[in-house]
Structure formats: structure tokens, C-alpha cells
Amino acid sequence: MKDPDTALCRFCESKIALPGSFYCCAGCEVLDDLKDQKLTHAPRSSEENLNLIKHYGLSSKNSTDFEVHVEPLVCEACLQSLVQLPQHFPSLRNIEWYRSEGVLKFEFPKGAEDPHRLYQFLERMKLTPRWRSPGDAKSGRQKKRTDILRLGVLGAITANMMLFAIPIYAGLDGPMKTLFEWIQFFTFLPAFFWGAIPFYRTAWVSTRLGVLSVDAPLVVAFVLGSVYSTYSLIRGEGELYFDSLSSFLFLILLSRTILESTLARHLEKPSFERFLPRTQFTVLRTKLDGTKFSELTPWQELRSSDRVLFKSGDRLPIDGTLLSDIAEFETSWMTGESEPSIKQKGARVQAGLSLISAEAEIQVLQPATQTLFSELVGHLKSPPEKLSVSLESKVGNILVLACFALSLGLFLFGSHLGFSEILRRSIALMIVACPCAVSFAAPLARAEVSSLAAKLGAWITRPQIWNDIAETQVIAFDKTGTLTTGGLSLSPHSPMVDDHFKKILLGLERDSKHPVAEAVRRAWSHVSPYEIKDLAEVPGLGVQGHWGVDFYEFKKVSHAPATNKNNKGLAIELRRNNEPCLILEFSDGSRDGLSDFLCQMAKEYQLYILSGDESSRAKEVAKSLGIPETQAFGDLTPSAKLEKIKELKPDMYLGDGTNDLLALQEAPISVSVGAATLEAQSASDILLLNGDISFLKKIFEMANELRSVIKRNFALALAYNVLAGAAALMGWINPLMAAILMPLMSLSLLLSTLLGTRRLREMKVS
Amino acid sequence: MNALYIMIPLAMLLAGGFVGAFIWATKSGQWDDLDLAAHKAMTESNGKGESQE
């Protein structure tokens, strides 16, 4: 007997989360439709199939493979659905799922390919498939396989090598010792000729480019040690370092793999998730008997018609309908405007909005992957790399040079030690003092802080920029859309309006989407409008309608009052029965709270305004924001802005429009603000998606703290390098100890970075 | 001691066998898909695509 309280999926018999449904997911519904029937096979020669085979098929002797990116599978049943796919596709030979890549691979026998039908099927399962080009697929997977193979084989070599090395350390002598040494030599060969290839490659490429690489001393030490050990083996006397060298190779590769995968996890998080302060939400569910219960659900699994309880500070990952009576949202992510928007019960709320009210219940209309917000996030791309030499590469280079110089010094001035001892100490020095840890610890810390910044509203497209941010002194701003909202708001120069006219105006503008209508609604959001009859909007002219017996029009002033010199905005008049009764002025207002923030900034930084608008307006805005008028420039075309950037040399430029593109590309740090154009965003290092310039202060704080974490790491690494290097020079550390110490130090720096940034994260969140 | 002359080649052969198996497994993509393969084993009897009529 089934539990009557628990509804089970008709197809896979899993529990159903959504009351009233027969299936647990779209996949099961589709598969149940197909139960006991096979799909008819579409001809391979159909136009769609031929196109897909040409562009996305990877042909081998007997088969053709296709790969598609799919949305994460939501439940066990989805996985089952995929396993059962070959039952419904007579021509499908095999299917593989690469979970870490979010990729499905299909294999069709040659001559019976039907990728188009399969694609349609995945679409029906709501897996939003996207084709993957065969080149990407092959190279990515091949690299991953080679990395695993290299690590595994080096591990086996090292373990075997130690088995034969330990008896020698324990005092084995005679022919057996010679035998063990030769076994070590042959075991070592694959490590030398194949295992160390990544190090040879990096060292070779950097040498050709004329730059120092942390791998250079490693390769020198490795090759030198191998050649000397081989020479000693053939000669029958002298020390052998095969065990030390292979241990070192394995351990350094292992620690790099750990560091790289940690770094990759931070950088390759789904970009969408980076924008969500909280990624799990409470879904309110009802059992069939009416009992209510709640369930914490990840953002990817919010489905249409789920009722979700959001809390203050949450950013909505879905589009939905508001079920609570009233809720206030910050809309800046989508509109660039900082004014909160009040929504009433039944209103549609978009993904990307941030909840200001304490709580709101929302019913999902569109899941996260089908929203405009997810589309926008998908468009964000990293800008072309600007050249900058990072602190860690400078320090790394100094350490590499120091290693080489000290080794050379040892050869020049340590002749009394004997060649064998000099070589032993040099190898130990170059291994132990390699600055690998430094080169990893800093990028890792930057990736962590970038991830935190994204959650708070700033997308850092180039993590290396953090070093420059901490050193910023001069900042230039665009005016319209950056310092001002770019939208209209009721000007403070407008006369007082009594409630009667407010109600008339709100009634007239009730359905209009015009910026003036938005400004009116924002200005008097708590006033209820009159019901206006015969309401009509005449494009270009304004709105009109009847209230009682009077005919009202709200339209642009035909003759603007020429005497009013302060009139900088748009004048709109309300006419009653063709007689003017009220003139309102609308202007592009400065963003809320900006004045205080910029006044404070002006004390620490040199600020400029560069605007395409009239000079007088630029100076007026500068004055209102506490920036000296002499530092505000107007009437600038995009190329004039570029010239001004070259002349003033600001460290940072903030803009939002296509007219800022040249300036953004020229500035060392470029920031696009709010709902900037896609072009402006793609040229920027930082995207302030919430449009809140005062967030710059947080970014500067983060940059400073990050710098102190990185500096602490450098100090640790430097202390380790000096101490361990000195010990190696004195001959207190042999190459085997060096091989173990070095990766350990790399991992301890990684730990220090993670701890340092975690403290930063906790502090910021609180 | 003489036993070592047999033990060592045997041990190396064994180690070589394991390394060989590991290389084969990696090259044939055994580590690529760690999830679906396990599920396919459960539906092996009817999971494979049948030949096209």
C-alpha cells in the first residue's frame, strides 16, 4: 500500500514536490508519453540533420558523436530518463554524461545519425540543450585525461622508486645495491621524458618570450640532478637523486593540481550564482491532505508555480507573481535606477530584483534559466586582457633570480666543498626556494574576493585589477547615467502641487510607460489616482482624458517660459479645458545619497566629471555634488573624452554609455555603472550592476584588505624562502627533504589565503 | 636473498600491470563519466539501443 499522503510520480515513482502534478519533472512526463513506443526514425538526410552533422558531429570510423550542454539535472529521475533514452531512439548507440562540464555526449552509428530529433526531445525535457563544437569537446577532455594520467603514473613511479630507495638508505650494499640503483634509473626514465613535460614546456615558452618563470629553476635543478645522478650511476660512485627528483615532481604536480582545482572552483562557479547573495530558498508546499510544509530548495530547482518565501536582501532568481499584499524591491540591477519600487499583490516581479521588505511570498512564473536576467548575465564577457605586471610575478621573478644567483655563487666560491656537495646543495636550494606558492596564493585570494564583490553587486571581469584599485588616486566620472540617474524626476524647481491635481495627473498617467509618467508615479507613490474617463495617450503630444465634466491634457509646453534661466529640464503643462493651470519641470536627477558620498571621496581622491552634456550642466552637477567646478568638463564628444583621459590620466573612469567606450578602453581601471550598454560593459574591468556608485567605497576597502592578505602571504613565503634557502645553502637540507618541504609550503600558503579571505568575507557579510 | 631475484621482477610486473590498467582506464574515458555509467549498469538488460530495423 502506498502512503496516501505522498503523491508519487506516474513514471518513476519518485515523490512529487508540486501538489496536483502527476509527474516529478518534465523529463518523466515526456518519457511517460513515449512509454512502450519507439520514435520513428527521421531520415538522416533531412536538412536539419545534415547541418548538425556538418557543424557538430565528430566522426570516427564507425560512429558519429554529438555533445550538448544541458541545464543541471534536477533529480534522480532525470538521470534515469537519460539512461533510458536509447530505448526510445532506435538509432542511438550510447549516451555519456559529464557532470562537471554539464555535457551530454551521444553516439550514433555511422549513417544513422538523428541528432535533430534528440535535440527536440531534450528541449521537451526542459534541459535547454546547446550544441557544443567538437573541437572544444575534444581538447578539454583530452587535457583532463592527460592530467589524470600524468599524476597517476608519477605517483606509481614515486612509490616504486621509494621501495627501492629505502633499502639503500638502510645500508644495502654490494651487487644488490647496484641492481636497485639501475631499477631506480629505469623507473625514473618515464618521469624524466614524459612526466616533467608541463614544466619543460612552461620554462621553454617563458625563456623564448624573455620572461622569468617559476618553473625555470625547477627545470634546471631537475635536469642537472638527473644528469648528475646518471653520471654517478655509470661511474659507480657519487650520490643518486632519482628518488628525490621523482618525489618532487609528483608532489609539486599534486599540489599544483589541488591549487588549480581550488582556483577553478572559484572562477568557474556558474556565473549566475555569483549574483545571488543566497542560493537556497524556502518553498512552501502542501501535501494532498492539506498539511503545509516548507522545504529549502536551491535556485536551480525552483519550478513554475512553486510558492517561494524570499527574505530581505534576497535577489530573485526567477520571474514571478507577488502573493504578499505589498513588497518593496530594489530595481537597480535591471534598470540602473536607485529608487526602490513598491509592488502590490498580483504584480509581476522580475528576476534580478532585490527584496527590501522583510519578507515576500512569490509564485514562480519562469524558472531561473528562462529569465531576462539570466540572459543578461549570460552576455557578460571578460574584456580583452590589458597588460599589467602583478605583484606576485614581480616577487616571483626576484626569487627566481636570487635562486640562480646563489647557485652560481656556490659554484664560484664554494669550490672547497667539492663538486658533488655543491651540486647537492644547489639542487636542494632550487627546489626548496621555488616561488610556486606565491604565484598561486595571490590569484586565489583575488578570485575569492571577486566572488564576494559579485554577490554584493560588482562584477570584476579582470581579477588582476585589484592591485591597481588599491592604488587609485584620481577618478573621473561620466555625468548622465553615472552621476545622474539618466531618467527623469520631478525637479525641485517645480511648484507645489495640491492633492487634487496630483490625483488628476496620476489618473492621466495611469497606463503610460513614458519617463514623465514614471517620474510622476515615483514622486507621488502614496497618492491614489482619480478614475479618468476617455483616457488616451497621443504619442509625442501627451495624455488626455475627462474627469467629471472637465477635459484635461498633460503635454509638453508649447512655449517654454523664456525668462526662466534656471529652467534646465523638460517643462510639461497640465491644461484644463484648453486653459493652462499648472507647469511642472522634470530633470535628470542625481542619484540618491551621492552628494554625501562624493563630498567624502573628494577629500581623499581627486575627482573629475567628463560629460557630453553642456558645460554649464556638468558644472552645476559638480557643484551640487561637492566637486570643484574647475574639475568638471562638458561638451565632450567621445574622442574629446578620450583626449581628456589622456591629459588628466585618471586611475579610474566610470561611465555607462556607448559614448564612454573610448574613455573606458583607455582608462587603467574602467567601471561601467548600472544598466550600461553592452558595449560599455564589455570594455569594463568592473561592472557596478546595482548602479550604486557609493559601492566604490566597499571596493576600495576590499582591495586594501586583499592587498594585506596577499602581503602577508608574501611575507610568509619570503620568510620560508630565506630560511629554507639558507638551510639548503648550508647543506642542512638534502634534495629529498626539499622535495617534501616545498609542496608543503605551497599548501600552507593556500590555507593561509583561504583563512584570510574567509575572515574578510565574514566581516563584509556581517 | 636469492628469492629477491624472483620477487623483484614479479613485484615490478605487478606494478607494471596496475599502471597499464590505469593507463587503459584513463585513455578509454573511464574517469570521464562517473554518474551515468553506474545508473546504466542497473538498466543494462534494456538500456542498450537496439539495432535499427
Short mmCIF file of N, CA and C in Angstrom, two decimals, chain A residues 38 41 76 79-80 82-84 86-87 90-99 104 112 141 144-145 148-149 152-153 156 160 164 172 176 179-180 183 187, chain B residues 1-2 4-5 8 11-12 15-16 19 22-24 26-37 39-43 46-53:
data_model
loop_
_atom_site.label_atom_id
_atom_site.label_comp_id
_atom_site.label_asym_id
_atom_site.label_seq_id
_atom_site.Cartn_x
_atom_site.Cartn_y
_atom_site.Cartn_z
N LYS A 38 8.25 3.42 -29.82
CA LYS A 38 9.54 3.89 -30.30
C LYS A 38 9.29 5.04 -31.25
N HIS A 41 12.10 6.95 -36.88
CA HIS A 41 13.43 7.47 -37.16
C HIS A 41 13.37 8.49 -38.29
N GLU A 76 17.05 12.44 -9.45
CA GLU A 76 17.48 11.10 -9.82
C GLU A 76 16.70 10.60 -11.04
N LEU A 79 18.10 11.53 -14.31
CA LEU A 79 19.24 10.69 -14.66
C LEU A 79 18.73 9.38 -15.25
N GLN A 80 17.70 8.82 -14.61
CA GLN A 80 17.08 7.60 -15.12
C GLN A 80 16.54 7.82 -16.53
N LEU A 82 17.59 9.79 -18.74
CA LEU A 82 18.67 9.79 -19.73
C LEU A 82 19.15 8.38 -20.03
N VAL A 83 19.26 7.58 -18.95
CA VAL A 83 19.71 6.20 -19.15
C VAL A 83 18.77 5.48 -20.11
N GLN A 84 17.48 5.81 -20.02
CA GLN A 84 16.51 5.08 -20.83
C GLN A 84 16.33 5.66 -22.24
N PRO A 86 18.15 5.51 -24.95
CA PRO A 86 18.36 4.62 -26.09
C PRO A 86 17.17 3.72 -26.40
N GLN A 87 16.29 3.49 -25.41
CA GLN A 87 15.09 2.67 -25.68
C GLN A 87 14.16 3.34 -26.67
N PRO A 90 15.86 4.44 -31.62
CA PRO A 90 16.39 3.19 -32.16
C PRO A 90 17.82 3.35 -32.68
N SER A 91 18.15 4.57 -33.16
CA SER A 91 19.47 4.70 -33.77
C SER A 91 20.53 5.12 -32.76
N LEU A 92 20.14 5.48 -31.54
CA LEU A 92 21.12 5.96 -30.56
C LEU A 92 21.90 4.78 -29.97
N ARG A 93 23.23 4.85 -30.09
CA ARG A 93 24.02 3.71 -29.64
C ARG A 93 24.43 3.86 -28.17
N ASN A 94 24.83 5.05 -27.79
CA ASN A 94 25.32 5.21 -26.41
C ASN A 94 25.15 6.66 -25.96
N ILE A 95 25.13 6.84 -24.65
CA ILE A 95 25.00 8.18 -24.09
C ILE A 95 25.90 8.29 -22.86
N GLU A 96 26.64 9.40 -22.73
CA GLU A 96 27.51 9.63 -21.58
C GLU A 96 27.16 10.99 -21.00
N TRP A 97 27.36 11.10 -19.69
CA TRP A 97 27.09 12.39 -19.06
C TRP A 97 28.33 12.86 -18.31
N TYR A 98 28.85 14.04 -18.65
CA TYR A 98 30.00 14.61 -17.96
C TYR A 98 29.47 15.66 -17.01
N ARG A 99 29.25 15.23 -15.77
CA ARG A 99 28.57 16.11 -14.83
C ARG A 99 29.33 17.41 -14.58
N LEU A 104 26.22 16.38 -22.22
CA LEU A 104 25.79 15.04 -22.60
C LEU A 104 26.42 14.68 -23.94
N ALA A 112 23.38 6.51 -39.49
CA ALA A 112 22.03 6.51 -38.88
C ALA A 112 21.90 7.65 -37.88
N ARG A 141 38.55 17.58 -22.92
CA ARG A 141 38.54 16.25 -22.30
C ARG A 141 39.91 15.60 -22.36
N LYS A 144 42.15 16.93 -19.67
CA LYS A 144 41.79 16.40 -18.36
C LYS A 144 42.33 14.97 -18.20
N ARG A 145 42.17 14.18 -19.27
CA ARG A 145 42.64 12.80 -19.21
C ARG A 145 44.16 12.76 -19.03
N ILE A 148 45.17 13.57 -15.44
CA ILE A 148 44.94 12.45 -14.52
C ILE A 148 46.01 11.38 -14.72
N LEU A 149 46.27 11.10 -15.99
CA LEU A 149 47.23 10.05 -16.34
C LEU A 149 48.61 10.40 -15.78
N GLY A 152 48.71 10.07 -11.96
CA GLY A 152 48.63 8.67 -11.55
C GLY A 152 49.94 7.94 -11.80
N VAL A 153 50.49 8.11 -13.00
CA VAL A 153 51.72 7.39 -13.35
C VAL A 153 52.88 7.90 -12.51
N ALA A 156 52.73 6.35 -9.14
CA ALA A 156 53.18 4.95 -9.15
C ALA A 156 54.70 4.89 -9.24
N ASN A 160 57.15 3.29 -6.29
CA ASN A 160 58.09 2.20 -6.60
C ASN A 160 59.52 2.60 -6.33
N PHE A 164 62.60 0.97 -3.62
CA PHE A 164 63.99 0.57 -3.89
C PHE A 164 64.99 1.50 -3.23
N LEU A 172 71.94 -1.05 2.44
CA LEU A 172 72.15 -2.12 1.45
C LEU A 172 73.42 -1.84 0.65
N MET A 176 73.44 -6.14 -4.99
CA MET A 176 72.01 -5.84 -4.85
C MET A 176 71.76 -4.33 -4.87
N LEU A 179 71.93 -3.24 -8.40
CA LEU A 179 70.70 -3.64 -9.10
C LEU A 179 69.56 -2.66 -8.78
N PHE A 180 69.42 -2.35 -7.48
CA PHE A 180 68.35 -1.45 -7.07
C PHE A 180 68.52 -0.07 -7.70
N ILE A 183 67.43 -0.25 -11.28
CA ILE A 183 65.95 -0.31 -11.35
C ILE A 183 65.38 1.10 -11.15
N THR A 187 63.11 3.14 -13.80
CA THR A 187 61.78 3.59 -13.37
C THR A 187 61.67 5.11 -13.53
N MET B 1 67.99 -14.60 0.26
CA MET B 1 68.32 -13.44 -0.59
C MET B 1 68.01 -13.71 -2.05
N ASN B 2 68.28 -15.03 -2.44
CA ASN B 2 68.05 -15.36 -3.85
C ASN B 2 66.59 -15.19 -4.25
N LEU B 4 64.83 -12.83 -3.75
CA LEU B 4 64.61 -11.46 -4.25
C LEU B 4 64.65 -11.39 -5.78
N TYR B 5 65.52 -12.25 -6.36
CA TYR B 5 65.66 -12.21 -7.83
C TYR B 5 64.37 -12.64 -8.53
N ILE B 8 61.51 -9.53 -7.07
CA ILE B 8 61.58 -8.17 -7.63
C ILE B 8 60.93 -8.09 -9.03
N ALA B 11 57.26 -8.31 -8.54
CA ALA B 11 56.67 -7.08 -8.00
C ALA B 11 56.58 -6.02 -9.09
N MET B 12 57.63 -5.96 -9.90
CA MET B 12 57.63 -4.94 -10.95
C MET B 12 56.58 -5.23 -12.01
N ALA B 15 53.33 -4.22 -10.52
CA ALA B 15 53.20 -2.75 -10.54
C ALA B 15 52.94 -2.28 -11.97
N GLY B 16 53.69 -2.87 -12.92
CA GLY B 16 53.52 -2.50 -14.34
C GLY B 16 52.11 -2.80 -14.80
N VAL B 19 49.81 -0.14 -13.45
CA VAL B 19 49.99 1.12 -14.19
C VAL B 19 49.35 0.99 -15.58
N PHE B 22 45.69 1.29 -15.32
CA PHE B 22 45.33 2.68 -15.06
C PHE B 22 45.38 3.50 -16.36
N ILE B 23 46.44 3.26 -17.14
CA ILE B 23 46.57 3.99 -18.42
C ILE B 23 45.41 3.64 -19.35
N TRP B 24 45.10 2.36 -19.40
CA TRP B 24 43.98 1.93 -20.27
C TRP B 24 42.68 2.60 -19.81
N THR B 26 42.19 5.32 -18.11
CA THR B 26 42.13 6.76 -18.37
C THR B 26 41.89 7.03 -19.85
N LYS B 27 42.66 6.32 -20.69
CA LYS B 27 42.55 6.58 -22.14
C LYS B 27 41.19 6.20 -22.69
N SER B 28 40.56 5.20 -22.08
CA SER B 28 39.25 4.83 -22.62
C SER B 28 38.12 5.58 -21.93
N GLY B 29 38.50 6.62 -21.17
CA GLY B 29 37.48 7.54 -20.62
C GLY B 29 36.72 7.00 -19.43
N GLN B 30 37.36 6.08 -18.67
CA GLN B 30 36.64 5.53 -17.51
C GLN B 30 36.39 6.56 -16.42
N TRP B 31 37.21 7.63 -16.37
CA TRP B 31 37.02 8.63 -15.32
C TRP B 31 36.18 9.81 -15.82
N ASP B 32 35.76 9.76 -17.10
CA ASP B 32 35.05 10.91 -17.66
C ASP B 32 33.64 11.04 -17.11
N ASP B 33 32.92 9.93 -17.10
CA ASP B 33 31.52 9.95 -16.72
C ASP B 33 31.34 9.04 -15.51
N LEU B 34 31.28 9.68 -14.32
CA LEU B 34 31.26 8.86 -13.10
C LEU B 34 29.84 8.64 -12.57
N ASP B 35 28.86 9.23 -13.23
CA ASP B 35 27.50 9.12 -12.70
C ASP B 35 26.59 8.22 -13.52
N LEU B 36 26.52 8.54 -14.83
CA LEU B 36 25.55 7.84 -15.66
C LEU B 36 25.89 6.36 -15.81
N ALA B 37 27.21 6.08 -15.83
CA ALA B 37 27.64 4.70 -16.03
C ALA B 37 27.07 3.79 -14.94
N HIS B 39 24.36 4.20 -13.23
CA HIS B 39 22.92 4.01 -13.44
C HIS B 39 22.64 3.06 -14.60
N LYS B 40 23.52 3.16 -15.61
CA LYS B 40 23.30 2.30 -16.78
C LYS B 40 23.45 0.83 -16.41
N ALA B 41 24.35 0.58 -15.43
CA ALA B 41 24.56 -0.81 -15.02
C ALA B 41 23.26 -1.42 -14.50
N MET B 42 22.43 -0.57 -13.85
CA MET B 42 21.18 -1.05 -13.27
C MET B 42 20.13 -1.36 -14.34
N THR B 43 20.24 -0.70 -15.50
CA THR B 43 19.24 -0.94 -16.54
C THR B 43 19.87 -1.60 -17.76
N ASN B 46 17.84 -3.62 -20.50
CA ASN B 46 17.05 -2.98 -21.55
C ASN B 46 17.59 -1.59 -21.89
N GLY B 47 18.76 -1.28 -21.39
CA GLY B 47 19.29 0.07 -21.58
C GLY B 47 19.93 0.30 -22.92
N LYS B 48 20.49 -0.72 -23.51
CA LYS B 48 21.20 -0.54 -24.78
C LYS B 48 20.24 -0.31 -25.93
N GLY B 49 20.64 0.54 -26.83
CA GLY B 49 19.83 0.77 -28.01
C GLY B 49 19.80 -0.49 -28.86
N GLU B 50 18.64 -0.79 -29.40
CA GLU B 50 18.56 -1.97 -30.24
C GLU B 50 18.89 -1.59 -31.67
N SER B 51 19.28 -2.57 -32.39
CA SER B 51 19.68 -2.24 -33.76
C SER B 51 18.47 -1.76 -34.56
N GLN B 52 18.77 -0.89 -35.44
CA GLN B 52 17.69 -0.25 -36.20
C GLN B 52 17.11 -1.19 -37.24
N GLU B 53 15.81 -1.18 -37.26
CA GLU B 53 15.16 -2.06 -38.26
C GLU B 53 15.26 -1.44 -39.64
#
